[in-house]
Short mmCIF file of C-alpha atoms in Angstrom, two decimals:
data_model
loop_
_atom_site.label_atom_id
_atom_site.label_comp_id
_atom_site.label_asym_id
_atom_site.label_seq_id
_atom_site.Cartn_x
_atom_site.Cartn_y
_atom_site.Cartn_z
CA MET A 1 -22.30 -12.88 -6.55
CA GLN A 2 -20.93 -9.81 -4.86
CA THR A 3 -19.99 -9.60 -1.52
CA LYS A 4 -22.26 -8.18 0.91
CA LEU A 5 -20.32 -9.07 4.23
CA LEU A 6 -16.58 -9.27 5.46
CA VAL A 7 -15.91 -10.95 8.71
CA LEU A 8 -12.79 -10.70 9.84
CA ASP A 9 -10.89 -12.55 12.46
CA VAL A 10 -8.48 -10.32 14.89
CA ASP A 11 -5.62 -11.73 16.10
CA GLY A 12 -3.36 -13.27 13.16
CA THR A 13 -5.49 -11.93 10.71
CA LEU A 14 -5.61 -7.74 11.59
CA THR A 15 -3.10 -8.13 13.70
CA ASP A 16 0.58 -9.56 13.58
CA GLY A 17 -0.85 -12.33 16.70
CA GLY A 18 1.24 -11.02 19.63
CA LEU A 19 -0.47 -10.42 22.53
CA TYR A 20 1.34 -6.94 23.96
CA LEU A 21 0.57 -6.83 27.82
CA ASP A 22 2.26 -3.72 30.12
CA SER A 23 3.36 -3.45 33.36
CA THR A 24 -0.11 -2.49 34.96
CA GLY A 25 -2.04 -5.49 32.88
CA ASN A 26 -2.85 -3.21 29.88
CA GLU A 27 -3.17 -4.87 26.47
CA THR A 28 -2.40 -3.42 23.37
CA LYS A 29 -2.25 -4.33 19.70
CA LYS A 30 -0.45 -2.84 16.59
CA PHE A 31 -3.24 -2.91 13.27
CA SER A 32 -1.94 -1.97 9.85
CA VAL A 33 -3.18 1.45 8.67
CA LYS A 34 -3.09 -0.60 5.25
CA ASP A 35 -5.79 -2.78 6.33
CA GLY A 36 -7.92 0.18 7.63
CA ALA A 37 -7.53 1.65 4.16
CA GLY A 38 -8.75 -1.73 2.64
CA LEU A 39 -11.72 -1.79 4.90
CA VAL A 40 -12.97 2.22 4.08
CA ILE A 41 -13.05 1.20 0.67
CA ALA A 42 -15.19 -2.03 1.12
CA ARG A 43 -17.46 -0.28 3.37
CA THR A 44 -17.83 2.86 0.57
CA ALA A 45 -18.50 -0.38 -1.73
CA GLY A 46 -21.18 -1.48 0.30
CA ILE A 47 -19.50 -4.51 1.82
CA GLN A 48 -20.43 -4.77 5.62
CA VAL A 49 -17.46 -5.31 7.72
CA MET A 50 -17.83 -7.93 10.88
CA ILE A 51 -14.90 -8.10 13.39
CA LEU A 52 -15.81 -11.82 14.50
CA THR A 53 -13.41 -12.88 17.59
CA GLY A 54 -13.01 -15.28 20.26
CA ARG A 55 -11.05 -12.46 22.14
CA GLU A 56 -12.30 -9.66 24.72
CA SER A 57 -10.02 -6.39 23.91
CA GLU A 58 -10.73 -2.80 24.57
CA PRO A 59 -7.91 -1.82 21.32
CA VAL A 60 -10.41 -4.18 18.86
CA ARG A 61 -13.72 -2.29 20.38
CA ARG A 62 -11.77 0.93 19.81
CA ARG A 63 -10.41 0.22 16.20
CA ALA A 64 -13.64 -0.58 15.44
CA GLN A 65 -15.33 1.94 16.31
CA GLU A 66 -12.55 4.24 14.66
CA LEU A 67 -13.34 2.83 11.41
CA HIS A 68 -16.91 2.41 11.40
CA LEU A 69 -17.46 -1.03 10.90
CA ASP A 70 -20.74 -2.44 11.23
CA TYR A 71 -20.39 -5.06 13.65
CA CYS A 72 -17.92 -5.99 16.69
CA VAL A 73 -18.24 -9.05 17.89
CA GLN A 74 -15.99 -10.21 20.59
CA ASN A 75 -15.71 -13.15 23.31
CA CYS A 76 -16.89 -15.38 20.40
CA LYS A 77 -16.31 -19.12 21.07
CA ASN A 78 -18.07 -20.78 18.59
CA LYS A 79 -17.63 -18.72 15.57
CA ALA A 80 -19.19 -20.97 12.93
CA ALA A 81 -22.62 -21.30 15.06
CA TYR A 82 -22.38 -17.46 15.85
CA LEU A 83 -22.27 -16.64 12.17
CA ALA A 84 -25.01 -19.04 10.86
CA ASP A 85 -27.30 -17.49 13.44
CA PHE A 86 -26.26 -13.96 12.23
CA MET A 87 -26.28 -14.85 8.61
CA ALA A 88 -30.06 -16.25 8.75
CA GLN A 89 -31.06 -13.72 10.83
CA LYS A 90 -29.49 -10.77 8.52
CA GLY A 91 -30.88 -12.69 5.45
CA PHE A 92 -26.89 -13.02 4.14
CA ASP A 93 -26.79 -16.41 2.08
CA GLY A 94 -23.21 -18.03 2.29
CA ALA A 95 -22.06 -16.89 -1.31
CA SER A 96 -22.44 -13.35 -0.18
CA VAL A 97 -19.82 -13.51 2.62
CA ALA A 98 -16.74 -13.66 2.73
CA TYR A 99 -14.38 -14.53 5.61
CA VAL A 100 -10.72 -13.30 6.39
CA GLY A 101 -8.98 -15.72 9.18
CA ASP A 102 -5.85 -17.26 10.14
CA ASP A 103 -6.40 -20.23 12.27
CA TRP A 104 -7.84 -23.73 13.33
CA ASN A 105 -10.64 -21.71 15.43
CA ASP A 106 -11.75 -19.79 11.94
CA LEU A 107 -12.14 -23.60 10.13
CA ALA A 108 -15.53 -23.71 10.63
CA ALA A 109 -17.08 -20.63 10.04
CA MET A 110 -15.05 -20.64 6.73
CA LYS A 111 -16.76 -22.80 5.44
CA LEU A 112 -20.38 -21.33 5.27
CA CYS A 113 -19.04 -18.55 3.69
CA GLY A 114 -18.56 -18.24 -0.56
CA PHE A 115 -14.86 -16.51 -0.45
CA VAL A 116 -12.38 -17.27 2.20
CA ALA A 117 -8.98 -15.43 2.24
CA CYS A 118 -6.10 -15.70 5.03
CA PRO A 119 -3.09 -13.89 5.74
CA ALA A 120 0.83 -15.50 4.30
CA ASP A 121 1.31 -17.03 7.77
CA ALA A 122 -1.62 -18.24 8.38
CA ALA A 123 -1.92 -22.09 9.57
CA PRO A 124 -1.78 -24.82 6.84
CA GLU A 125 -5.38 -26.19 7.66
CA VAL A 126 -6.76 -22.95 6.57
CA LYS A 127 -4.45 -21.93 3.81
CA ALA A 128 -5.59 -25.63 2.52
CA ILE A 129 -9.35 -24.19 2.05
CA ALA A 130 -8.87 -20.42 1.23
CA HIS A 131 -9.81 -19.06 -2.17
CA TYR A 132 -6.85 -16.78 -1.54
CA VAL A 133 -3.66 -16.54 0.26
CA CYS A 134 -2.90 -13.02 0.46
CA PRO A 135 1.17 -12.28 0.17
CA GLN A 136 1.07 -10.01 3.23
CA LYS A 137 1.12 -11.43 6.67
CA GLY A 138 -1.12 -10.97 9.41
CA GLY A 139 -0.77 -7.60 10.96
CA GLU A 140 1.00 -6.34 7.57
CA GLY A 141 -1.76 -5.66 5.44
CA ALA A 142 -3.24 -8.98 4.81
CA VAL A 143 -6.76 -7.85 5.19
CA ARG A 144 -6.25 -5.39 2.34
CA GLY A 145 -4.71 -7.66 -0.02
CA ALA A 146 -8.16 -9.86 0.50
CA VAL A 147 -10.07 -5.98 0.12
CA GLU A 148 -8.21 -5.66 -3.22
CA LYS A 149 -8.84 -9.07 -4.58
CA LEU A 150 -12.55 -9.45 -3.86
CA LEU A 151 -13.16 -5.87 -5.36
CA LYS A 152 -10.87 -6.22 -8.46
CA ASP A 153 -13.03 -9.46 -9.29
CA ALA A 154 -15.75 -7.71 -8.66
CA GLY A 155 -14.84 -4.74 -10.71
CA LEU A 156 -15.68 -2.28 -8.20
CA PHE A 157 -11.66 -1.43 -6.93
CA GLU A 158 -11.10 1.25 -9.20
CA LYS A 159 -14.56 3.17 -8.30
CA ALA A 160 -14.30 2.10 -4.43
CA VAL A 161 -10.52 3.89 -4.55
CA ASN A 162 -11.98 6.67 -6.23
CA ASP A 163 -14.82 7.48 -4.33
CA THR A 164 -13.51 6.98 -0.93
CA PHE A 165 -9.73 9.01 -2.03
CA GLY A 166 -10.19 10.95 -4.83
CA ALA A 167 -7.27 9.08 -6.41
CA GLY A 168 -8.02 9.49 -10.02
CA LEU A 169 -7.64 5.61 -10.89
#
């Protein structure tokens, strides 16, 4: 079944997992432009994208807005319960949902999904249930790696890249 929704953890997946706090208490995060390009081609291929994170952060809201992501859910303490309710409300079955995460708080939600990927530096328990372990670490293109795998397996990669960037693949 083709993926219709891609769910993403943030810290350790879209970022390197570091929390950067300046002297005035502002939080910053480093996001990979490569991950951003992957998310753009995922959306071009018709995949909706959701950020699902347990923390609240202005940089995450801003990044989701910049990439025109479909959903940005922050401060979610029970990802599995939220995702199960969301899928039921929106009519997604598990086989059409992919999840990219890196740590223990993602495990239960991952088990609801038909495709699970994780960064190379994910927790061993996450790697054990992943269908695909990306060669990249969190914050260094792992989300792009997961998107490439999904789209290539579905035969949609070249069209999505060409439609998005005119790359001539």
